[in-house]
Amino acid sequence: MIKNIALVFGLALIMGCSSTDDSDKGGSGTDDFDRSALLKNLADNIIIPAYQDFGPKLTTLKGSIESFVATPNQSTLEAARKNWLIAYKAWQHVEMFNIGKAEALNEYYYFMNIYPVTVSDIENGVSTGNYDLNTPNYHDAQGFPALDYLLYGVAADDAGIVAKFTSDPKAEGYKDYLTDVINRMDNLTQQVITDWTSGYRDQFVNSSKNTATSSLNKFVNDFIFYYEKGLRANKIGIPSGVFSTTPLADKVEGYYNQEVSKALTLEALNAVQDVFNGKSFNGSTTGASFKTYLEYLKVDRNGQNLSAIINAQFNEARTKIEGLNSNFSKQIVTDNTKMTVAYDALQRAVVYLKVDMVQAFNISVDYVDADGD
């Protein structure tokens, strides 16, 4: 797995910060938990259903973009925008699943949701027709963020956006680029879905041993990496300036839409918590999960179940995020302290997941996040 790698002392620092709680973590000392049951619940009730929800929504978006390209007007633009948001919300439920074909595609999510976009790359591609969306150089010029720019930010108002695809001298270039972006997104997604439904599911479920390359070990690492980097850092930490000398309000998700950064973040947090609890996608039933695994091991922290602590921290983070402006860029400009408070609430769960949980599962963390902890 391609990760952002930094010096190993970052993990050691987390371990040191958490060491004072070691004597209170409890645990049964034996681990006969049925990991296959956990993997089966993940595959059958969460991962595959989430992809099967996302795939058709992306295909619907593709159809609406094709209609806009064929007949650019206010009505077709609004339809494309509506389906962009529907698909983007559904994406939040699958981005963390960087395993199987998603990993084999040189990190599927790199082609779907790297933001902010590099506008100059898009505009150069539109002008010259010379671009290759298969290359890492175009990770930040495609996917949902590129659609965000092309559907919302390519001109100052809706009339100007429609004109870019009609009367502008580069109209055909804009049409081609928009079409190529959505076609690539749809093609990659169908490959991932087909992989899960035509053999990889069984491979995933049957790989239940505790090894560095087994399904659960890799999935746990991908889950934590997504929470730490994809959710905590990318959605809130980086734009609020946690990792820089000043806030970076232009680095929020859905920047050009201006109204969805909070909605996307809450969708992602809900997806993370549902996976942790083993909650079926779009349902209310729960099965074997990280939560039940921790409860089986009787892992506690200062006399409280670790699973309850983690859920409480997710809930606290949600409360802080719900109090933010729907437009994170505006929130950063008007009162960035609320953004950093939300970041801190997300951050407090990192140690619980990255240290306490993985130690209980006897799994090694295979990355050190470059942003620090």
Coordinates of C-alpha atoms in Angstrom, one line a residue:
M1 CA 0.0 0.0 0.0
I2 CA 1.3 3.4 -1.0
K3 CA 1.2 5.6 2.1
N4 CA 2.6 8.9 3.1
I5 CA 5.6 7.8 5.0
A6 CA 7.5 9.8 7.6
L7 CA 10.2 9.1 10.2
V8 CA 9.4 6.2 12.5
F9 CA 9.8 8.4 15.6
G10 CA 6.2 9.6 14.9
L11 CA 4.8 6.3 16.0
A12 CA 7.1 6.1 18.9
L13 CA 5.9 9.5 20.1
I14 CA 2.3 8.2 20.1
M15 CA 3.3 5.1 22.0
G16 CA 5.1 7.3 24.5
C17 CA 2.1 9.5 25.0
S18 CA -0.1 6.5 25.6
S19 CA 2.2 4.4 27.8
T20 CA 0.9 5.7 31.1
D21 CA -2.4 4.0 30.4
D22 CA -1.0 0.5 29.8
S23 CA -1.7 -0.9 33.2
D24 CA -5.4 0.0 32.8
K25 CA -6.1 -1.5 29.4
G26 CA -7.2 -4.9 30.7
G27 CA -7.8 -7.8 28.3
S28 CA -8.3 -11.5 28.6
G29 CA -4.8 -12.5 27.4
T30 CA -6.1 -15.0 24.9
D31 CA -7.5 -14.3 21.4
D32 CA -9.8 -16.9 19.9
F33 CA -12.0 -14.3 18.3
D34 CA -13.5 -15.4 14.9
R35 CA -11.8 -13.1 12.6
S36 CA -13.5 -14.7 9.6
A37 CA -16.9 -13.7 11.0
L38 CA -15.7 -10.1 11.2
L39 CA -14.4 -10.2 7.6
K40 CA -17.6 -11.8 6.4
N41 CA -19.7 -9.1 8.0
L42 CA -17.4 -6.4 6.5
A43 CA -17.6 -7.9 3.0
D44 CA -21.2 -9.0 2.8
N45 CA -23.0 -6.3 4.8
I46 CA -20.8 -3.2 4.5
I47 CA -18.2 -3.1 1.7
I48 CA -20.0 -4.8 -1.2
P49 CA -23.4 -3.1 -0.4
A50 CA -21.6 0.3 -0.2
Y51 CA -20.0 -0.2 -3.5
Q52 CA -23.2 -1.5 -5.0
D53 CA -24.8 1.7 -3.8
F54 CA -22.0 3.9 -5.1
G55 CA -21.6 2.3 -8.5
P56 CA -25.1 3.1 -9.8
K57 CA -25.1 6.6 -8.4
L58 CA -21.8 7.2 -10.2
T59 CA -23.3 5.8 -13.4
T60 CA -26.3 8.1 -13.0
L61 CA -23.9 11.0 -12.6
K62 CA -22.1 9.9 -15.8
G63 CA -25.4 9.9 -17.7
S64 CA -26.3 13.4 -16.5
I65 CA -22.8 14.7 -17.5
E66 CA -23.3 13.1 -20.9
S67 CA -26.6 15.0 -21.2
F68 CA -24.9 18.3 -20.1
V69 CA -22.1 17.8 -22.6
A70 CA -24.6 17.0 -25.4
T71 CA -26.9 20.0 -24.5
P72 CA -25.2 22.5 -22.2
N73 CA -27.8 24.6 -20.5
Q74 CA -28.9 25.6 -17.0
S75 CA -31.2 22.6 -16.6
T76 CA -28.6 19.9 -17.6
L77 CA -26.0 21.7 -15.5
E78 CA -28.2 21.5 -12.4
A79 CA -29.0 17.8 -13.0
A80 CA -25.3 17.1 -13.2
R81 CA -24.6 19.0 -10.1
K82 CA -27.4 17.2 -8.2
N83 CA -26.0 13.8 -9.1
W84 CA -22.5 14.9 -8.4
L85 CA -23.4 15.5 -4.8
I86 CA -25.4 12.3 -4.5
A87 CA -22.5 10.3 -5.8
Y88 CA -19.9 12.3 -3.8
K89 CA -21.8 11.4 -0.5
A90 CA -21.9 7.8 -1.5
W91 CA -18.2 7.9 -2.2
Q92 CA -17.5 8.8 1.4
H93 CA -18.7 5.3 2.3
V94 CA -16.2 3.5 0.1
E95 CA -13.1 5.6 0.1
M96 CA -11.6 3.9 3.1
F97 CA -11.7 0.4 1.4
N98 CA -8.3 0.6 -0.2
I99 CA -7.8 -3.1 -0.5
G100 CA -8.1 -5.7 -3.3
K101 CA -8.6 -4.1 -6.7
A102 CA -8.7 -0.6 -5.2
E103 CA -5.2 -1.1 -4.0
A104 CA -4.1 -2.9 -7.2
L105 CA -5.2 0.1 -9.3
N106 CA -2.3 2.1 -7.9
E107 CA -4.5 3.4 -5.2
Y108 CA -8.0 3.9 -6.7
Y109 CA -8.8 6.8 -4.4
Y110 CA -5.9 8.8 -5.8
F111 CA -7.9 9.0 -9.1
M112 CA -11.1 9.8 -7.3
N113 CA -10.7 12.4 -4.6
I114 CA -7.4 14.2 -4.3
Y115 CA -8.0 17.8 -3.5
P116 CA -7.5 20.7 -4.0
V117 CA -7.4 20.4 -7.7
T118 CA -4.5 21.9 -9.7
V119 CA -6.6 24.1 -11.9
S120 CA -3.6 24.9 -14.2
D121 CA -3.4 21.2 -15.1
I122 CA -7.0 21.0 -16.0
E123 CA -6.9 24.2 -18.0
N124 CA -3.8 23.2 -19.8
G125 CA -5.4 19.8 -20.7
V126 CA -8.5 21.6 -22.0
S127 CA -6.4 24.0 -24.1
T128 CA -4.0 21.4 -25.6
G129 CA -5.8 18.1 -25.4
N130 CA -2.5 16.8 -24.0
Y131 CA -3.2 15.0 -20.7
D132 CA -3.0 11.5 -19.3
L133 CA -5.3 10.8 -16.4
N134 CA -3.5 7.5 -15.8
T135 CA -0.4 9.2 -14.5
P136 CA 0.3 10.5 -10.9
N137 CA 0.8 14.0 -12.3
Y138 CA -3.0 14.1 -12.9
H139 CA -4.1 12.7 -9.5
D140 CA -5.1 16.3 -8.5
A141 CA -6.8 17.1 -11.8
Q142 CA -9.5 14.5 -11.9
G143 CA -12.1 12.7 -9.9
F144 CA -14.8 14.5 -7.8
P145 CA -12.7 17.6 -7.2
A146 CA -12.2 18.1 -10.9
L147 CA -15.9 17.8 -11.4
D148 CA -16.4 20.3 -8.6
Y149 CA -14.2 22.8 -10.6
L150 CA -15.8 22.1 -14.0
L151 CA -19.4 22.2 -12.7
Y152 CA -19.1 25.0 -10.2
G153 CA -15.8 26.9 -10.5
V154 CA -14.8 27.2 -14.1
A155 CA -16.6 30.6 -14.4
A156 CA -18.0 33.2 -12.0
D157 CA -21.6 32.3 -12.5
D158 CA -23.9 29.7 -14.0
A159 CA -24.3 31.6 -17.3
G160 CA -20.5 31.7 -17.6
I161 CA -20.1 28.0 -16.8
V162 CA -22.6 27.1 -19.5
A163 CA -20.8 29.4 -21.9
K164 CA -17.5 27.5 -21.3
F165 CA -19.2 24.5 -22.8
T166 CA -21.0 26.3 -25.6
S167 CA -19.5 29.5 -27.0
D168 CA -16.1 29.5 -25.5
P169 CA -13.3 28.9 -28.1
K170 CA -12.2 25.9 -25.9
A171 CA -15.7 24.5 -25.5
E172 CA -14.8 21.2 -27.1
G173 CA -11.8 20.9 -24.9
Y174 CA -13.9 21.4 -21.8
K175 CA -16.4 18.8 -23.0
D176 CA -13.7 16.3 -23.7
Y177 CA -12.0 16.8 -20.4
L178 CA -15.2 16.5 -18.4
T179 CA -16.2 13.4 -20.4
D180 CA -12.8 11.8 -19.9
V181 CA -12.9 12.4 -16.1
I182 CA -16.3 10.9 -15.5
N183 CA -15.6 7.9 -17.9
R184 CA -12.4 7.1 -16.0
M185 CA -14.1 7.3 -12.6
D186 CA -16.9 5.0 -13.8
N187 CA -14.5 2.6 -15.4
L188 CA -12.3 2.3 -12.3
T189 CA -15.3 1.9 -10.1
Q190 CA -16.8 -0.9 -12.2
Q191 CA -13.4 -2.7 -12.0
V192 CA -13.4 -2.5 -8.2
I193 CA -17.1 -3.7 -7.9
T194 CA -16.5 -6.6 -10.3
D195 CA -13.5 -7.7 -8.3
W196 CA -15.5 -7.8 -5.1
T197 CA -18.4 -9.7 -6.7
S198 CA -16.4 -12.2 -8.8
G199 CA -13.9 -13.8 -6.5
Y200 CA -12.1 -11.3 -4.3
R201 CA -14.8 -11.5 -1.6
D202 CA -13.9 -15.1 -0.8
Q203 CA -10.2 -14.3 -0.8
F204 CA -10.8 -11.5 1.6
V205 CA -13.0 -13.5 4.0
N206 CA -10.7 -16.5 4.0
S207 CA -7.6 -14.6 4.7
S208 CA -8.1 -14.5 8.5
K209 CA -4.7 -15.3 9.9
N210 CA -2.7 -12.7 11.8
T211 CA 0.0 -11.8 9.3
A212 CA 1.1 -8.5 7.8
T213 CA -0.6 -9.3 4.5
S214 CA -3.8 -10.9 5.8
S215 CA -7.1 -9.2 5.2
L216 CA -7.9 -8.0 8.7
N217 CA -4.4 -6.7 9.3
K218 CA -4.4 -4.7 6.0
F219 CA -8.0 -3.6 6.5
V220 CA -7.3 -2.3 10.0
N221 CA -4.4 -0.3 8.8
D222 CA -6.3 1.1 5.8
F223 CA -9.2 2.0 8.1
I224 CA -7.0 3.9 10.6
F225 CA -5.0 5.5 7.8
Y226 CA -8.2 6.8 6.2
Y227 CA -9.5 8.1 9.5
E228 CA -6.2 9.8 10.3
K229 CA -5.4 11.1 6.9
G230 CA -8.5 11.1 4.7
L231 CA -10.9 12.3 7.4
R232 CA -9.0 14.1 10.2
A233 CA -6.2 15.7 8.2
N234 CA -7.6 16.3 4.7
K235 CA -11.1 17.4 5.6
I236 CA -10.3 19.5 8.6
G237 CA -6.7 19.6 9.7
I238 CA -5.0 20.8 6.6
P239 CA -7.5 23.5 5.6
S240 CA -7.7 24.8 9.2
G241 CA -3.9 25.2 9.3
V242 CA -3.1 22.6 11.8
F243 CA -0.1 21.5 9.7
S244 CA 0.9 24.9 8.4
T245 CA 1.7 28.4 9.6
T246 CA -1.6 29.8 8.4
P247 CA -5.1 28.4 7.5
L248 CA -5.6 27.2 4.0
A249 CA -9.3 27.9 3.3
D250 CA -9.0 26.9 -0.4
K251 CA -8.0 23.3 0.5
V252 CA -11.4 22.2 1.7
E253 CA -13.3 19.4 0.1
G254 CA -16.0 20.6 -2.4
Y255 CA -14.3 24.0 -2.5
Y256 CA -16.0 25.3 -5.6
N257 CA -19.5 24.2 -4.6
Q258 CA -19.0 26.1 -1.4
E259 CA -21.8 24.4 0.6
V260 CA -21.0 20.8 1.0
S261 CA -17.7 20.4 2.9
K262 CA -19.5 19.8 6.2
A263 CA -22.0 17.4 4.7
L264 CA -19.2 15.3 3.2
T265 CA -17.3 15.3 6.4
L266 CA -20.2 14.1 8.4
E267 CA -21.0 11.5 5.8
A268 CA -17.4 10.2 6.1
L269 CA -17.5 10.2 9.9
N270 CA -20.8 8.2 9.9
A271 CA -19.2 5.7 7.5
V272 CA -16.2 5.3 9.8
Q273 CA -18.3 4.8 12.9
D274 CA -20.6 2.3 11.1
V275 CA -17.6 0.2 10.0
F276 CA -16.2 0.3 13.6
N277 CA -19.5 -0.9 15.0
G278 CA -20.2 -3.5 12.2
K279 CA -23.4 -1.8 11.2
S280 CA -24.8 -3.0 7.9
F281 CA -24.8 -0.5 5.1
N282 CA -28.2 1.4 4.9
G283 CA -29.5 -0.8 7.7
S284 CA -29.7 -1.1 11.5
T285 CA -28.4 -4.6 12.2
T286 CA -24.9 -5.1 13.4
G287 CA -22.5 -8.0 13.3
A288 CA -18.9 -8.9 14.2
S289 CA -16.8 -5.8 14.2
F290 CA -13.9 -4.0 15.7
K291 CA -16.3 -3.1 18.5
T292 CA -17.3 -6.7 19.3
Y293 CA -13.6 -7.8 18.9
L294 CA -12.5 -5.3 21.6
E295 CA -15.4 -6.3 23.8
Y296 CA -14.5 -10.0 23.4
L297 CA -11.0 -9.2 24.5
K298 CA -12.3 -7.1 27.4
V299 CA -10.1 -4.2 26.5
D300 CA -10.6 -1.2 28.8
R301 CA -9.0 2.1 29.5
N302 CA -9.1 3.5 33.0
G303 CA -11.9 1.1 33.8
Q304 CA -14.1 1.9 30.8
N305 CA -14.6 -0.3 27.7
L306 CA -12.3 0.9 24.9
S307 CA -15.1 0.4 22.4
A308 CA -17.4 2.7 24.4
I309 CA -14.6 5.3 24.6
I310 CA -14.0 5.2 20.9
N311 CA -17.7 5.6 20.1
A312 CA -18.0 8.4 22.6
Q313 CA -15.1 10.2 20.9
F314 CA -16.7 9.7 17.4
N315 CA -19.9 11.2 18.8
E316 CA -18.0 14.2 20.3
A317 CA -16.3 14.8 17.0
R318 CA -19.7 14.7 15.2
T319 CA -21.1 17.3 17.6
K320 CA -18.2 19.6 17.0
I321 CA -18.5 19.2 13.2
E322 CA -22.3 19.7 13.3
G323 CA -21.6 23.1 14.8
L324 CA -19.5 24.3 11.9
N325 CA -20.7 26.3 8.9
S326 CA -21.8 24.2 5.9
N327 CA -19.0 25.9 4.0
F328 CA -15.7 25.1 5.8
S329 CA -13.9 27.9 3.8
K330 CA -16.3 30.4 5.3
Q331 CA -15.9 28.9 8.8
I332 CA -12.1 29.1 8.5
V333 CA -12.3 32.8 7.6
T334 CA -14.9 33.8 10.2
D335 CA -13.9 31.6 13.2
N336 CA -11.2 29.1 12.6
T337 CA -11.0 28.1 16.2
K338 CA -14.1 26.0 15.8
M339 CA -12.4 24.1 13.0
T340 CA -9.4 23.3 15.2
V341 CA -11.6 22.3 18.1
A342 CA -13.3 19.8 15.7
Y343 CA -9.9 18.6 14.6
D344 CA -8.9 18.1 18.2
A345 CA -12.0 16.0 18.8
L346 CA -11.2 13.8 15.8
Q347 CA -7.5 13.6 16.9
R348 CA -8.3 12.2 20.3
A349 CA -9.6 9.0 18.7
V350 CA -6.4 8.5 16.8
V351 CA -4.5 7.1 19.8
Y352 CA -7.4 4.9 20.8
L353 CA -7.4 3.4 17.3
K354 CA -3.8 3.5 16.3
V355 CA -2.3 2.4 19.6
D356 CA -4.9 0.8 21.9
M357 CA -6.9 -1.0 19.3
V358 CA -4.1 -2.3 17.2
Q359 CA -2.2 -3.5 20.3
A360 CA -5.3 -5.4 21.5
F361 CA -5.7 -7.0 18.0
N362 CA -1.9 -7.7 18.0
I363 CA -1.6 -5.9 14.6
S364 CA 1.4 -3.8 13.6
V365 CA 0.8 -0.3 12.1
D366 CA 2.3 -0.4 8.6
Y367 CA 2.6 3.4 8.1
V368 CA 3.5 6.5 10.0
D369 CA 1.4 9.5 8.9
A370 CA 3.4 12.3 7.5
D371 CA 1.2 14.9 9.3
G372 CA 2.3 13.7 12.7
D373 CA 0.1 12.9 15.6

